[in-house]
Coordinates of C-alpha atoms and ligand atoms in Angstrom, one line a residue:
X26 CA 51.5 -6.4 -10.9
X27 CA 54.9 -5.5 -10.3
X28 CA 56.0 -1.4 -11.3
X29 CA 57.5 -3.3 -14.6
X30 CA 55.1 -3.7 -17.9
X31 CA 55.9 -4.2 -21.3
X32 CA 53.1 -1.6 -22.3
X33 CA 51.7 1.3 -21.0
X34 CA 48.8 2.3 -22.3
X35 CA 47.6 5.7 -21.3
X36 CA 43.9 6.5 -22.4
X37 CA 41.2 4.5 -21.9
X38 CA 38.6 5.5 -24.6
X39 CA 38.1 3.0 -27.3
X40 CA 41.3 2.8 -29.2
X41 CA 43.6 2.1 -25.6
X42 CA 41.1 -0.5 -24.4
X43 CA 41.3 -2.0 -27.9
X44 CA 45.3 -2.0 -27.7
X45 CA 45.6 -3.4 -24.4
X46 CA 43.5 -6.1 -24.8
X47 CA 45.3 -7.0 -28.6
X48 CA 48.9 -6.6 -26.5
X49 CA 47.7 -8.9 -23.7
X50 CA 46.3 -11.6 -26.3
X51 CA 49.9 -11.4 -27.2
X52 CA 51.8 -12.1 -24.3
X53 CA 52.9 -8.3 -23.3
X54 CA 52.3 -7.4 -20.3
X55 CA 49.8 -4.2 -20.0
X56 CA 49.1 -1.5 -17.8
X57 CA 46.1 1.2 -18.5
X58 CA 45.1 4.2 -17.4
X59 CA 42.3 6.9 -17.3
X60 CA 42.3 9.8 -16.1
X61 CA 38.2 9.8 -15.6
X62 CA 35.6 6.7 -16.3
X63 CA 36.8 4.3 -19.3
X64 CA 35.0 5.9 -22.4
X65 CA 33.8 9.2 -20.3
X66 CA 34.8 11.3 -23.1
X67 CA 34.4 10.9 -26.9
X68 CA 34.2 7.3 -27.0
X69 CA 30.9 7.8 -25.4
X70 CA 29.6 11.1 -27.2
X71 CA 29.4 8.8 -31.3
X72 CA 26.8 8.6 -33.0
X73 CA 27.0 4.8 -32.1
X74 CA 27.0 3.7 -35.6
X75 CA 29.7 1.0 -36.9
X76 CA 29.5 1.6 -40.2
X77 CA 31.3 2.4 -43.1
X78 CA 30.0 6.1 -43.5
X79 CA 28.2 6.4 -46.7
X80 CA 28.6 10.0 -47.1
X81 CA 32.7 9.4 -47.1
X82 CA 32.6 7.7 -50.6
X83 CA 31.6 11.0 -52.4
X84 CA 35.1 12.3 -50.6
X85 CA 36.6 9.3 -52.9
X86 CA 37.9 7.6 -49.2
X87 CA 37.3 3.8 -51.0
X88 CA 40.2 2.9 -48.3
X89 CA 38.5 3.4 -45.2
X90 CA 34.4 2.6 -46.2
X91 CA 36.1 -0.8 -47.4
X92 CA 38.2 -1.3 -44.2
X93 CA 35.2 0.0 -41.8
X94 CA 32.8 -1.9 -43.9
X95 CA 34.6 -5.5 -43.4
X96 CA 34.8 -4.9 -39.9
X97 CA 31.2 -4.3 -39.7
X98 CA 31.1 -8.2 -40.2
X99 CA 33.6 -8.9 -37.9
X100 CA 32.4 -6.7 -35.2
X101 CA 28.7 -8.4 -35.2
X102 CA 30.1 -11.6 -34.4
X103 CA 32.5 -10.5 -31.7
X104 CA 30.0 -8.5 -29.6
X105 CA 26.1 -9.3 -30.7
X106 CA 24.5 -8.3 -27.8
X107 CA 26.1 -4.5 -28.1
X108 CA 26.4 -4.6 -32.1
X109 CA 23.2 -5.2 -34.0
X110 CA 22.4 -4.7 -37.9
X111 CA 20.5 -1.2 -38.5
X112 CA 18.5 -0.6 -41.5
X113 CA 18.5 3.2 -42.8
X114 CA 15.9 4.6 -45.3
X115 CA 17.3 7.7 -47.0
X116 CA 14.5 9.9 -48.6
X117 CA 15.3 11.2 -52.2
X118 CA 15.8 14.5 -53.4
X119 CA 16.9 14.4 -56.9
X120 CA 18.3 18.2 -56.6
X121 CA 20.3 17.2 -53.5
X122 CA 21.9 14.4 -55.2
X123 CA 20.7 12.4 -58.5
X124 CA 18.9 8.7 -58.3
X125 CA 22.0 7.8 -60.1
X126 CA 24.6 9.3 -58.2
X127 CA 23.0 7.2 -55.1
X128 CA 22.8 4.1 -56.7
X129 CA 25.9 3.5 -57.5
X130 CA 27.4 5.0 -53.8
X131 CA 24.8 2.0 -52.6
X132 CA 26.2 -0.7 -55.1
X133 CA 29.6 0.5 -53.9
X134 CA 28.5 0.2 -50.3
X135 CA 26.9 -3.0 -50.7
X136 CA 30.0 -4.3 -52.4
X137 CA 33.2 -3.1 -51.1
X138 CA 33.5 -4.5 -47.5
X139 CA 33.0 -8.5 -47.8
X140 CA 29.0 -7.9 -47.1
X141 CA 27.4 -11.5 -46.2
X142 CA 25.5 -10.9 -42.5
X143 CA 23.2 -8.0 -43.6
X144 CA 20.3 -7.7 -46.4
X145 CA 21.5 -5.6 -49.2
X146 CA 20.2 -2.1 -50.2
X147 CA 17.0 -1.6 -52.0
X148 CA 15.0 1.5 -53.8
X149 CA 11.4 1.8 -51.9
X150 CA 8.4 3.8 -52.6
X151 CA 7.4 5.9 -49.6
X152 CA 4.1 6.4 -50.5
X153 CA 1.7 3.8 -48.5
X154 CA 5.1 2.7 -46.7
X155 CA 5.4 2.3 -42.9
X156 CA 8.5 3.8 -43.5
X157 CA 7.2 6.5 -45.1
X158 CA 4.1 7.4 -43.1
X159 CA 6.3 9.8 -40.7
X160 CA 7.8 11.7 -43.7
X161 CA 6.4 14.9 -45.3
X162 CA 4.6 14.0 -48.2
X163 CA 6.5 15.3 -51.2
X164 CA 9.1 12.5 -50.6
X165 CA 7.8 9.9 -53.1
X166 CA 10.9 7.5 -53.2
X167 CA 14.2 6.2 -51.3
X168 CA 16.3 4.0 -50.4
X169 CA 16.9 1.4 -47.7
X170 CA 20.5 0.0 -47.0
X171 CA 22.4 -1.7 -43.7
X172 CA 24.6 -0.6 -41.5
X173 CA 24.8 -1.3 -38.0
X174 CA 24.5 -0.1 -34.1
X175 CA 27.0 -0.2 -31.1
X176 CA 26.6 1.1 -27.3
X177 CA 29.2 2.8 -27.7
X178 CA 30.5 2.7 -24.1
X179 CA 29.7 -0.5 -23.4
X180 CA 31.6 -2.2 -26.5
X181 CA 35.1 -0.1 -24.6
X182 CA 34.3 -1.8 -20.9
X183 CA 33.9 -5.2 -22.4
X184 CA 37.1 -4.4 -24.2
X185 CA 38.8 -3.4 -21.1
X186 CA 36.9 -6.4 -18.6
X187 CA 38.7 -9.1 -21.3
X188 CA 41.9 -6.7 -21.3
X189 CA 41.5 -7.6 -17.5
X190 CA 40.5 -11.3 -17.5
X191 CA 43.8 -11.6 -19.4
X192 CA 46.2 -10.4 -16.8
X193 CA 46.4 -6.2 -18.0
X194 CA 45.8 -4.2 -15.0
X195 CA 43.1 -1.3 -16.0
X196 CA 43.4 1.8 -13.5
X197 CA 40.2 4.0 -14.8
X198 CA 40.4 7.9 -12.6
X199 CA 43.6 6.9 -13.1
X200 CA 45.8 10.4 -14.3
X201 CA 49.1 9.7 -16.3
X202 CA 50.8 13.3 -15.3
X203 CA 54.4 12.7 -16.3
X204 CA 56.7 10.1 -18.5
X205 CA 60.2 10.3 -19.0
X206 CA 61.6 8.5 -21.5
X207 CA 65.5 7.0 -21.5
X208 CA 67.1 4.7 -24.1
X209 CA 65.3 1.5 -22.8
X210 CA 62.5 2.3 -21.0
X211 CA 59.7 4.9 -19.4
X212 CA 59.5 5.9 -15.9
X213 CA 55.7 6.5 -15.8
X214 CA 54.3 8.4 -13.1
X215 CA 50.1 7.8 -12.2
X216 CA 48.1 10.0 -9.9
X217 CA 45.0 8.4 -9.1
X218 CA 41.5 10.1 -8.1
X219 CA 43.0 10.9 -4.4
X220 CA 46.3 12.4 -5.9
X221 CA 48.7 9.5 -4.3
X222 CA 51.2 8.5 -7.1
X223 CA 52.5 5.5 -8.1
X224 CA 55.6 5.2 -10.8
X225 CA 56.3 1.9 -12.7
X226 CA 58.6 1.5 -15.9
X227 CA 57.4 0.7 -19.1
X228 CA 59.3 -0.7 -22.3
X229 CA 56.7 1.1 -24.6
X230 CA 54.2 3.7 -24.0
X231 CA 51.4 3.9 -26.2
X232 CA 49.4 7.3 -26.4
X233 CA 45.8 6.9 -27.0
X234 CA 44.5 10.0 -25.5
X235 CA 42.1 10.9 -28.3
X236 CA 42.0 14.7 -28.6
X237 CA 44.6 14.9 -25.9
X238 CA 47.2 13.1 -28.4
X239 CA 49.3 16.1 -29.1
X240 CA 49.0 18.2 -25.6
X241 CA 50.1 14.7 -24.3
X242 CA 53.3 14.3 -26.1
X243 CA 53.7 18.5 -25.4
X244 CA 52.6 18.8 -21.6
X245 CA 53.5 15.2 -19.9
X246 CA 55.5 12.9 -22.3
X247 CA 58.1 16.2 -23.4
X248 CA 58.5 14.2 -26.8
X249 CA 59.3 17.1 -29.7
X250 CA 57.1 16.6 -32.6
X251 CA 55.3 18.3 -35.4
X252 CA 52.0 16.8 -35.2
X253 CA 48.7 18.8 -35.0
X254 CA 45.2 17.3 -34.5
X255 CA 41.6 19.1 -35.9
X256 CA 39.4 19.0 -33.2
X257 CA 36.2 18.8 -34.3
X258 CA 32.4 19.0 -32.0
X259 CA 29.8 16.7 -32.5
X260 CA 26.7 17.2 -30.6
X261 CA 23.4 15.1 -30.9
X262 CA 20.0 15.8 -29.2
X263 CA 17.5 13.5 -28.0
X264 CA 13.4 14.0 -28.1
X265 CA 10.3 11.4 -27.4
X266 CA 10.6 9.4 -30.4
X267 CA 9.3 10.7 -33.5
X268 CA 7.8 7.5 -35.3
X269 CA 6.9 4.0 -34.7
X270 CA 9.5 1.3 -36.4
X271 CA 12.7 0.3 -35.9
X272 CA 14.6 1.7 -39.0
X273 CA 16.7 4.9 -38.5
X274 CA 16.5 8.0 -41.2
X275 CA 19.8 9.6 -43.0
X276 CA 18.9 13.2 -44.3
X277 CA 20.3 15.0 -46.5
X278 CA 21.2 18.8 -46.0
X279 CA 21.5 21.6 -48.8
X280 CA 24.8 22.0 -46.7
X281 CA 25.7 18.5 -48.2
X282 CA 26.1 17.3 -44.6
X283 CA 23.7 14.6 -43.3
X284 CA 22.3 14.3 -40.2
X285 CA 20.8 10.9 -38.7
X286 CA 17.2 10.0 -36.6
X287 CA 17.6 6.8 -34.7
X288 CA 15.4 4.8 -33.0
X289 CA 17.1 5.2 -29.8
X290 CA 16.0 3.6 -26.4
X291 CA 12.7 2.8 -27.3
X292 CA 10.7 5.6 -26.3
X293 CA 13.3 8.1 -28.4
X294 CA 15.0 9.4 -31.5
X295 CA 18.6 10.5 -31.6
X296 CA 19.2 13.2 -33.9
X297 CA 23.1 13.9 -34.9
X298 CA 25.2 15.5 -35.6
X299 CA 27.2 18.5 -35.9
X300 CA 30.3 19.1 -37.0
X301 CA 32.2 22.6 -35.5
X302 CA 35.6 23.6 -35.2
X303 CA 36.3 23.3 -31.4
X304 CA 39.4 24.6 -29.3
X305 CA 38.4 24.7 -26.1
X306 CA 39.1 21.8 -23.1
X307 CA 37.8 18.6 -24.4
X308 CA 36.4 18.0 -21.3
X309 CA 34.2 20.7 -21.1
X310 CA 32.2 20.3 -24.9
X311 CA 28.7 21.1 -24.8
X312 CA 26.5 21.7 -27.5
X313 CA 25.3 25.1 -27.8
X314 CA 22.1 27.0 -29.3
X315 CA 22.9 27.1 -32.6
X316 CA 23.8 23.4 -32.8
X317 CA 20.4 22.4 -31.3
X318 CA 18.5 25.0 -34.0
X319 CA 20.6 23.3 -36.7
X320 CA 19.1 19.7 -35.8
X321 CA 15.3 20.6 -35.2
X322 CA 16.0 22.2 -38.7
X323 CA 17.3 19.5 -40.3
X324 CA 14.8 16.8 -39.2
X325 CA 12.4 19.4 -40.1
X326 CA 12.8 19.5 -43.2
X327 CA 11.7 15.7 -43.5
X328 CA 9.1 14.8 -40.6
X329 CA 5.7 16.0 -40.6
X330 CA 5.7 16.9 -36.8
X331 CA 8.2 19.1 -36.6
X332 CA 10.3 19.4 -33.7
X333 CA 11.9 22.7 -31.3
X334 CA 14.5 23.4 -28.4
X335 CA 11.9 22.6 -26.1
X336 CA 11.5 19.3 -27.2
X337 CA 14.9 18.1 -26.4
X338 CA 14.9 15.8 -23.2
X339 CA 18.9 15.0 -23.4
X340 CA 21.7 16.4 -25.5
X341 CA 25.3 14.8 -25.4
X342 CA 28.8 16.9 -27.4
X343 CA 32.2 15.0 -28.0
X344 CA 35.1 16.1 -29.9
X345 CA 36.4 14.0 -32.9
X346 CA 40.4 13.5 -32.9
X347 CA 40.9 13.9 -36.4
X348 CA 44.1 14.1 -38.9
X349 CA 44.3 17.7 -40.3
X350 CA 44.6 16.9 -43.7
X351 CA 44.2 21.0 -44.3
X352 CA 40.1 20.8 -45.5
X353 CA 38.6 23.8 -45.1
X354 CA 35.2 22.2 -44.2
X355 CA 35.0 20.2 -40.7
X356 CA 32.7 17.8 -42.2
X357 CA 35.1 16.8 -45.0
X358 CA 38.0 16.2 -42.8
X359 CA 39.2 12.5 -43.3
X360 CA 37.9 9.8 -40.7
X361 CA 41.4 7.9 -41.1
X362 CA 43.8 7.3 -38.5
X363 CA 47.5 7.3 -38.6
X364 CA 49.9 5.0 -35.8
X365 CA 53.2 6.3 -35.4
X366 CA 55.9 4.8 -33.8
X367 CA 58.6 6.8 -32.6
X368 CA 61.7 5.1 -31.8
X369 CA 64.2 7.5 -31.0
X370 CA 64.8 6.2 -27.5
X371 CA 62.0 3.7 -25.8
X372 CA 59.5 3.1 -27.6
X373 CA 56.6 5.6 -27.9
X374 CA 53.4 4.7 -30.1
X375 CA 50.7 7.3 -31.3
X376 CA 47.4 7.0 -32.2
X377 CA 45.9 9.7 -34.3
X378 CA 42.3 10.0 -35.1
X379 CA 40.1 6.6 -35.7
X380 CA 36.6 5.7 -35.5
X381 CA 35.0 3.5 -33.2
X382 CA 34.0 1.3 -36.3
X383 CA 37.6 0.7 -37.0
X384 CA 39.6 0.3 -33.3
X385 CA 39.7 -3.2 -33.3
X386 CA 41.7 -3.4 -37.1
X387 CA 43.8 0.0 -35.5
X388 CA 44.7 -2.3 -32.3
X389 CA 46.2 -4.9 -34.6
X390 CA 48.2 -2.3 -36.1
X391 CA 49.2 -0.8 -33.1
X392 CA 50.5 -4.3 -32.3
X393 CA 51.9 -5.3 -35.4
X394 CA 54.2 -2.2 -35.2
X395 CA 54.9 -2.9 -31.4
X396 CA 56.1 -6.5 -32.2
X397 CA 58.6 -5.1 -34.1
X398 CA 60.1 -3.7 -30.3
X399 CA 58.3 -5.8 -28.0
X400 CA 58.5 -9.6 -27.5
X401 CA 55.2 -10.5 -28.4
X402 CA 54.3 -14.1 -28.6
X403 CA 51.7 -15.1 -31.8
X404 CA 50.3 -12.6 -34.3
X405 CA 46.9 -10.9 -34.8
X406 CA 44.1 -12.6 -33.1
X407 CA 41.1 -10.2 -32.2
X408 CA 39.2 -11.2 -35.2
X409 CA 38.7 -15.0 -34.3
X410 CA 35.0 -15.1 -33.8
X411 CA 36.0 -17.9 -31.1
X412 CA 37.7 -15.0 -28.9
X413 CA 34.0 -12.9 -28.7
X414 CA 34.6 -9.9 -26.2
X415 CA 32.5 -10.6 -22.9
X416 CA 28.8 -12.1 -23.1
X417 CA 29.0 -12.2 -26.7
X418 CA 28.8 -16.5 -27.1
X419 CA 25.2 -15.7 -27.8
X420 CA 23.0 -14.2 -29.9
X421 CA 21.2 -11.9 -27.5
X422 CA 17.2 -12.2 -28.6
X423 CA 17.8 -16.3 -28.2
X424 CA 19.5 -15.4 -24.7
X425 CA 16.5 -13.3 -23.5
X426 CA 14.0 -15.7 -24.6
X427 CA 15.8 -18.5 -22.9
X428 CA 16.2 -16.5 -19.6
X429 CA 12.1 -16.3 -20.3
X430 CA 11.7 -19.7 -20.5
X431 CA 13.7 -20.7 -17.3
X432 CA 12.1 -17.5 -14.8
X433 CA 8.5 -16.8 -16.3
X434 CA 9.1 -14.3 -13.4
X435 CA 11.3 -12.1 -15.7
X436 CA 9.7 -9.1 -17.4
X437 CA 10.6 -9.4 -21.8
X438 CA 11.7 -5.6 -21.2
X439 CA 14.5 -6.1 -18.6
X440 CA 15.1 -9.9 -20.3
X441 CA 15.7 -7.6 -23.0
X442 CA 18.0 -4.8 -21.7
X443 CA 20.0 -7.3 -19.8
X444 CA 20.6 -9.7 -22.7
X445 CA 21.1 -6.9 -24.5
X446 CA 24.2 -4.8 -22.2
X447 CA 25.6 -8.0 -20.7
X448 CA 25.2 -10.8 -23.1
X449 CA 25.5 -14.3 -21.7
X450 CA 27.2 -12.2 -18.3
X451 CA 23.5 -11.0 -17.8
X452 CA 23.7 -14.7 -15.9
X453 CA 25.6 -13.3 -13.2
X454 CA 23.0 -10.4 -12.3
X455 CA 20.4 -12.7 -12.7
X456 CA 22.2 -15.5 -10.7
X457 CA 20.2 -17.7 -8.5
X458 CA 16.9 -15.0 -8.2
X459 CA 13.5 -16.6 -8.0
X460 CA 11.9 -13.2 -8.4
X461 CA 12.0 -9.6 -9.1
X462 CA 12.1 -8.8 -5.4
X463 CA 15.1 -11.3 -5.3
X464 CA 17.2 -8.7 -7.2
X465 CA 17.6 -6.0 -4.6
X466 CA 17.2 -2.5 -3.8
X467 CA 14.7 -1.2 -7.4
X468 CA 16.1 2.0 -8.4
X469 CA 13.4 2.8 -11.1
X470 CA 13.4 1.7 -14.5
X471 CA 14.0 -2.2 -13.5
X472 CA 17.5 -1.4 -12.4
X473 CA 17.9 -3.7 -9.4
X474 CA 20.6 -3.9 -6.2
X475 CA 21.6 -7.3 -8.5
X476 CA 22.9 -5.1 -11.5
X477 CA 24.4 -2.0 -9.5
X478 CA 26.8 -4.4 -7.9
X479 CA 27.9 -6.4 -10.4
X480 CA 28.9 -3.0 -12.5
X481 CA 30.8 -2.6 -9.5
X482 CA 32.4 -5.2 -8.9
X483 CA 32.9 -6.2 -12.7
X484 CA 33.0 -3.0 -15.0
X485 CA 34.7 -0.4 -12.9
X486 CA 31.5 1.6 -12.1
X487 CA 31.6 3.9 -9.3
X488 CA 29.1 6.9 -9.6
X489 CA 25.5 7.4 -10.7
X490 CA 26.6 8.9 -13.8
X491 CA 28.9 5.7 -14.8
X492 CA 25.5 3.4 -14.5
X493 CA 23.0 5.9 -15.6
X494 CA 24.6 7.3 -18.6
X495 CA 27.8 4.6 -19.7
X496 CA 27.2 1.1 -18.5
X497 CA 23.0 2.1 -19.3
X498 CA 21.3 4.6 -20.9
X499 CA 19.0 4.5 -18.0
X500 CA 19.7 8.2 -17.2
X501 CA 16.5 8.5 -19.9
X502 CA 14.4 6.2 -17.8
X503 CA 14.6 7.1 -14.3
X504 CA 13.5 10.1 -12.0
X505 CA 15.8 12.6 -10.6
X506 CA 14.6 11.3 -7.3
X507 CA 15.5 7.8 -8.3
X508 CA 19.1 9.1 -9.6
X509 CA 19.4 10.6 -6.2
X510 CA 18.9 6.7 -4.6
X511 CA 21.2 5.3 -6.6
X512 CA 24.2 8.2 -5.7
X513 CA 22.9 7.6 -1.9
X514 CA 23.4 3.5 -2.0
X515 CA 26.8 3.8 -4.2
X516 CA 28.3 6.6 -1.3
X517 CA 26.7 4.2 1.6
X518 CA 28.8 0.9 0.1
X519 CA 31.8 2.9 -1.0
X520 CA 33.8 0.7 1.1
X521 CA 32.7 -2.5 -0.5
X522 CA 33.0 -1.4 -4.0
X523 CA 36.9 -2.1 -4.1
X524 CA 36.8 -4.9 -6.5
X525 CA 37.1 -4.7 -10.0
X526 CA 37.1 -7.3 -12.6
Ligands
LIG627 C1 30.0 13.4 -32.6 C2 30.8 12.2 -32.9 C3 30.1 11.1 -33.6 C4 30.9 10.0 -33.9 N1 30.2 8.9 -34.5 C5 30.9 7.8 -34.7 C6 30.2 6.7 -35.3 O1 28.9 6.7 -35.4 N2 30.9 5.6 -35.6 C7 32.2 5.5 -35.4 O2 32.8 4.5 -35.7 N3 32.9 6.6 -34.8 C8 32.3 7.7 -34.5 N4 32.9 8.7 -33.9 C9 34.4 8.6 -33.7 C10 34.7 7.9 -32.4 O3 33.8 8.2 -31.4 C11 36.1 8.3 -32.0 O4 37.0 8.2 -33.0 C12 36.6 7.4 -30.9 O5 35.7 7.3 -29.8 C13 37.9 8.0 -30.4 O6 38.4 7.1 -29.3 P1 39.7 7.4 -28.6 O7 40.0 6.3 -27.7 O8 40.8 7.8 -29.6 O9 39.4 8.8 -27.7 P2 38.7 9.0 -26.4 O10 37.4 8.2 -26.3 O11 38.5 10.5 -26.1 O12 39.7 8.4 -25.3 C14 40.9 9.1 -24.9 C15 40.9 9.0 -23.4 O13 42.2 9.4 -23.0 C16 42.1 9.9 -21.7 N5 43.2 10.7 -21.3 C17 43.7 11.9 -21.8 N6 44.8 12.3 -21.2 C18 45.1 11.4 -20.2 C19 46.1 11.3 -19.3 N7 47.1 12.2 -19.1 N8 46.1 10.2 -18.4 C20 45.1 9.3 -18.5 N9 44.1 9.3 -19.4 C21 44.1 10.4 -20.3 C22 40.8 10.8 -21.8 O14 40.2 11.0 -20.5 C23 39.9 9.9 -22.7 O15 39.0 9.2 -22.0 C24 32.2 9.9 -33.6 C25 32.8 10.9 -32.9 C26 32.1 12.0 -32.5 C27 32.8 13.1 -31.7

């Protein structure tokens, strides 16, 4: 690519990956970068839900459950093999909130987002219930709705490999550290993991730095402005899973939050989340003590084995970007986003806030404002179930049964997993294998030599921690010592990892 691009996206969490790829679809060309792995930061750290958050209704935001909600349906076409339908069973406590008061936040749910893919929801006794059997006893009744599940990570790569396969250049550990704006254009200047710099102009920039946003337009872009974000901590905590089937649990809290239990990785439950004020470095969230005492007490309340600190095998924090619409109470702070273009000199677009549920509909904003600067060619096109983001042509379970069929050699756990990160890519780790030895190098957990280089050579993975814990979840699965392979065989081939996409 030439130092020249129509867009320059800085920020490559889920909302930048999700504009680039809408600007290239359009004819633009597009440069991205980020400072650290694509989705390192909170676009990793969600709950992984795309949903259209029950609990927002009873904060009357009928806007954004309908908008999220109808792109639940989009989404699971686009991406099947990292968006699946979730069923959730929420136990009732009449002096938390009334039956009636429940049904009719359901009915709205079930309702107001074009539902036709998932089941409706349903009242069900717990009593002599499956889904009941892990529940203390004095929860007699609830309710069972849809929603659904994303790997969170992995739905941003696959946004950023078709960004790629399109013609945008993505630069991930890729620092944006100044841009200076004149009349037509920005003079961008990258520093990349090493510290060399590279400057290329830029018709518009487009700041998607999450909860960077406003130190952003203070520290590197200079742009005056009045704009303040809430930053908000989420942490969740992971234990040895506390029941048996595959539906996930909303609970309520006297607090009037909720917290979720998620089937999570088979041999797991996610627990999340938290929501705390935060104004430290993004970059350096944790979750703390209190946090992790909050959700052992709030699944507590509900599971007959009760869970402590000690329990907790894995814990992960992010930081919400969210629109400070002045709410006293973090958890009641709006989920919406707001794009602002700012046209006093070359263009400069900002994203504010935004769930993961909703980046793809925020992208076709983004864009829709930029065409009104930018020769785009053709309109919105990211909801075409014909344009599916990478490996998503097929549903996933059929994919892994066919894989099956054709290499009885296979085991249905990594047929599975496989079908289930890659999609119909999966092909290409697989390739022409006649066995499991045929796959490489085993680093524990049935991650093969096969898999570790296509992540490099196709999704920009460069360290342990980008295959263990973003591209996977395998980080669960495998030993320390087996962790310590994987870092050994990615230093050893550093020089043949140059490739990308
Ligand atoms: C605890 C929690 C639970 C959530 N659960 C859900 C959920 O279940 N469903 C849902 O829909 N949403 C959920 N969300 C919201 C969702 O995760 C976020 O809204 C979304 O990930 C924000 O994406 P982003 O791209 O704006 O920000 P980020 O993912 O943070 O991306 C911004 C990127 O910009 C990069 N950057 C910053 N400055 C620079 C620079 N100078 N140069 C280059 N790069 C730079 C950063 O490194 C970062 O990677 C949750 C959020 C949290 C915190």
């Amino acid at each position: 690519m030439t130092g020249m691009v129509d867009v320059m996206v800085v920020g490559g969490g889920i909302n930048g990956v999700g504009i680039a790829r809408d600007a290239v679809g359009r004819g633009l060309s597009v440069c991205l970068c980020e400072r650290d792995d694509l989705a390192a930061h909170t676009s990793s750290a969600s709950t992984k839900l795309i949903h259209g958050g029950l609990r927002y209704l009873e904060q009357y935001e009928f806007a954004l459950v309908g908008k999220a909600l109808a792109e639940r349906e989009v989404l699971l076409k686009l991406a099947p093999h990292v968006i699946w339908p979730l069923r959730f069973v929420l136990p009732h406590e009449s002096h938390l909130r009334p039956a009636w008061m429940i049904r009719l936040g359901l009915f709205l749910y079930d309702h107001l987002g074009r539902r036709r893919s998932l089941p409706g929801s349903r009242r069900i006794r717990l009593e002599g219930n499956p889904l009941g059997a892990p529940l203390k006893p004095q929860f007699h009744t609830g309710f069972v709705y849809s929603d659904a599940w994303v790997q969170d990570a992995r739905l941003a790569v696959l946004n950023a490999m078709d960004a790629a396969a399109r013609g945008a250049e993505i630069l991930p550990r890729t620092r944006c550290v100044a841009a200076v704006r004149s009349a037509g254009h920005w003079q961008v200047t990258l520093a990349d993991a090493a510290g060399r710099e590279r400057t290329l102009t830029a018709r518009a920039l487009v700041n998607a730095t999450g909860p960077w946003a406003v130190r952003f337009l203070d520290e590197i872009a200079h742009v005056p402005h009045t704009h303040t974000l809430r930053l908000v901590k989420g942490s969740h905590i992971v234990v040895r899973r506390l029941f048996e089937h595959d539906h996930a649990y909303i609970f309520q809290q006297p607090d009037r939050r909720i917290v979720f239990a998620i089937p999570y990785e088979h041999d797991y439950t996610l627990i999340g989340t938290t929501d705390v004020d935060y104004h430290g470095d993004p970059a350096q969230v944790h979750i703390d003590a209190e946090e992790t005492a909050y959700l052992c007490a709030a699944v507590n309340r509900y599971f007959r084995r009760a869970i402590a600190p000690a329990d907790v095998v894995w814990s992960y924090s992010g930081v919400r970007p969210l629109l400070d619409d002045h709410q006293q109470n973090a958890s009641e702070v709006t989920r919406d986003y707001r794009l602002e273009l700012d046209t006093d000199g070359a263009p400069l677009l900002n994203v504010f806030g935004g769930k993961l549920t909703t980046y793809r509909r925020l992208g076709e904003e983004a864009l829709d404002l930029l065409a009104n600067v930018l020769p785009t060619r053709g309109g919105a096109w990211t909801s075409d179930p014909a344009q599916p983001l990478p490996g998503g042509e097929r549903d996933p379970n059929a994919l892994a049964d066919a894989w099956r069929a054709q290499r009885p050699w296979l085991t249905a756990s990594l047929a599975w997993r496989l079908a289930h990160q890659y999609g119909t890519r999966g092909e290409r780790i697989l390739g022409e294998a006649g066995s499991l030895d045929a796959l490489g190098i085993a680093f524990g957990a049935e991650l093969y030599q096969a898999e570790v280089d296509y992540l490099r050579e196709h999704e920009w993975a460069q360290t342990a921690e980008d295959i263990l814990w973003r591209r996977s979840k395998l980080g669960l699965h495998v030993t320390p010592a087996d962790a310590a392979r994987l870092a050994a065989y990615l230093a050893d081939t550093q020089s043949a990892a140059a490739g990308t996409a």
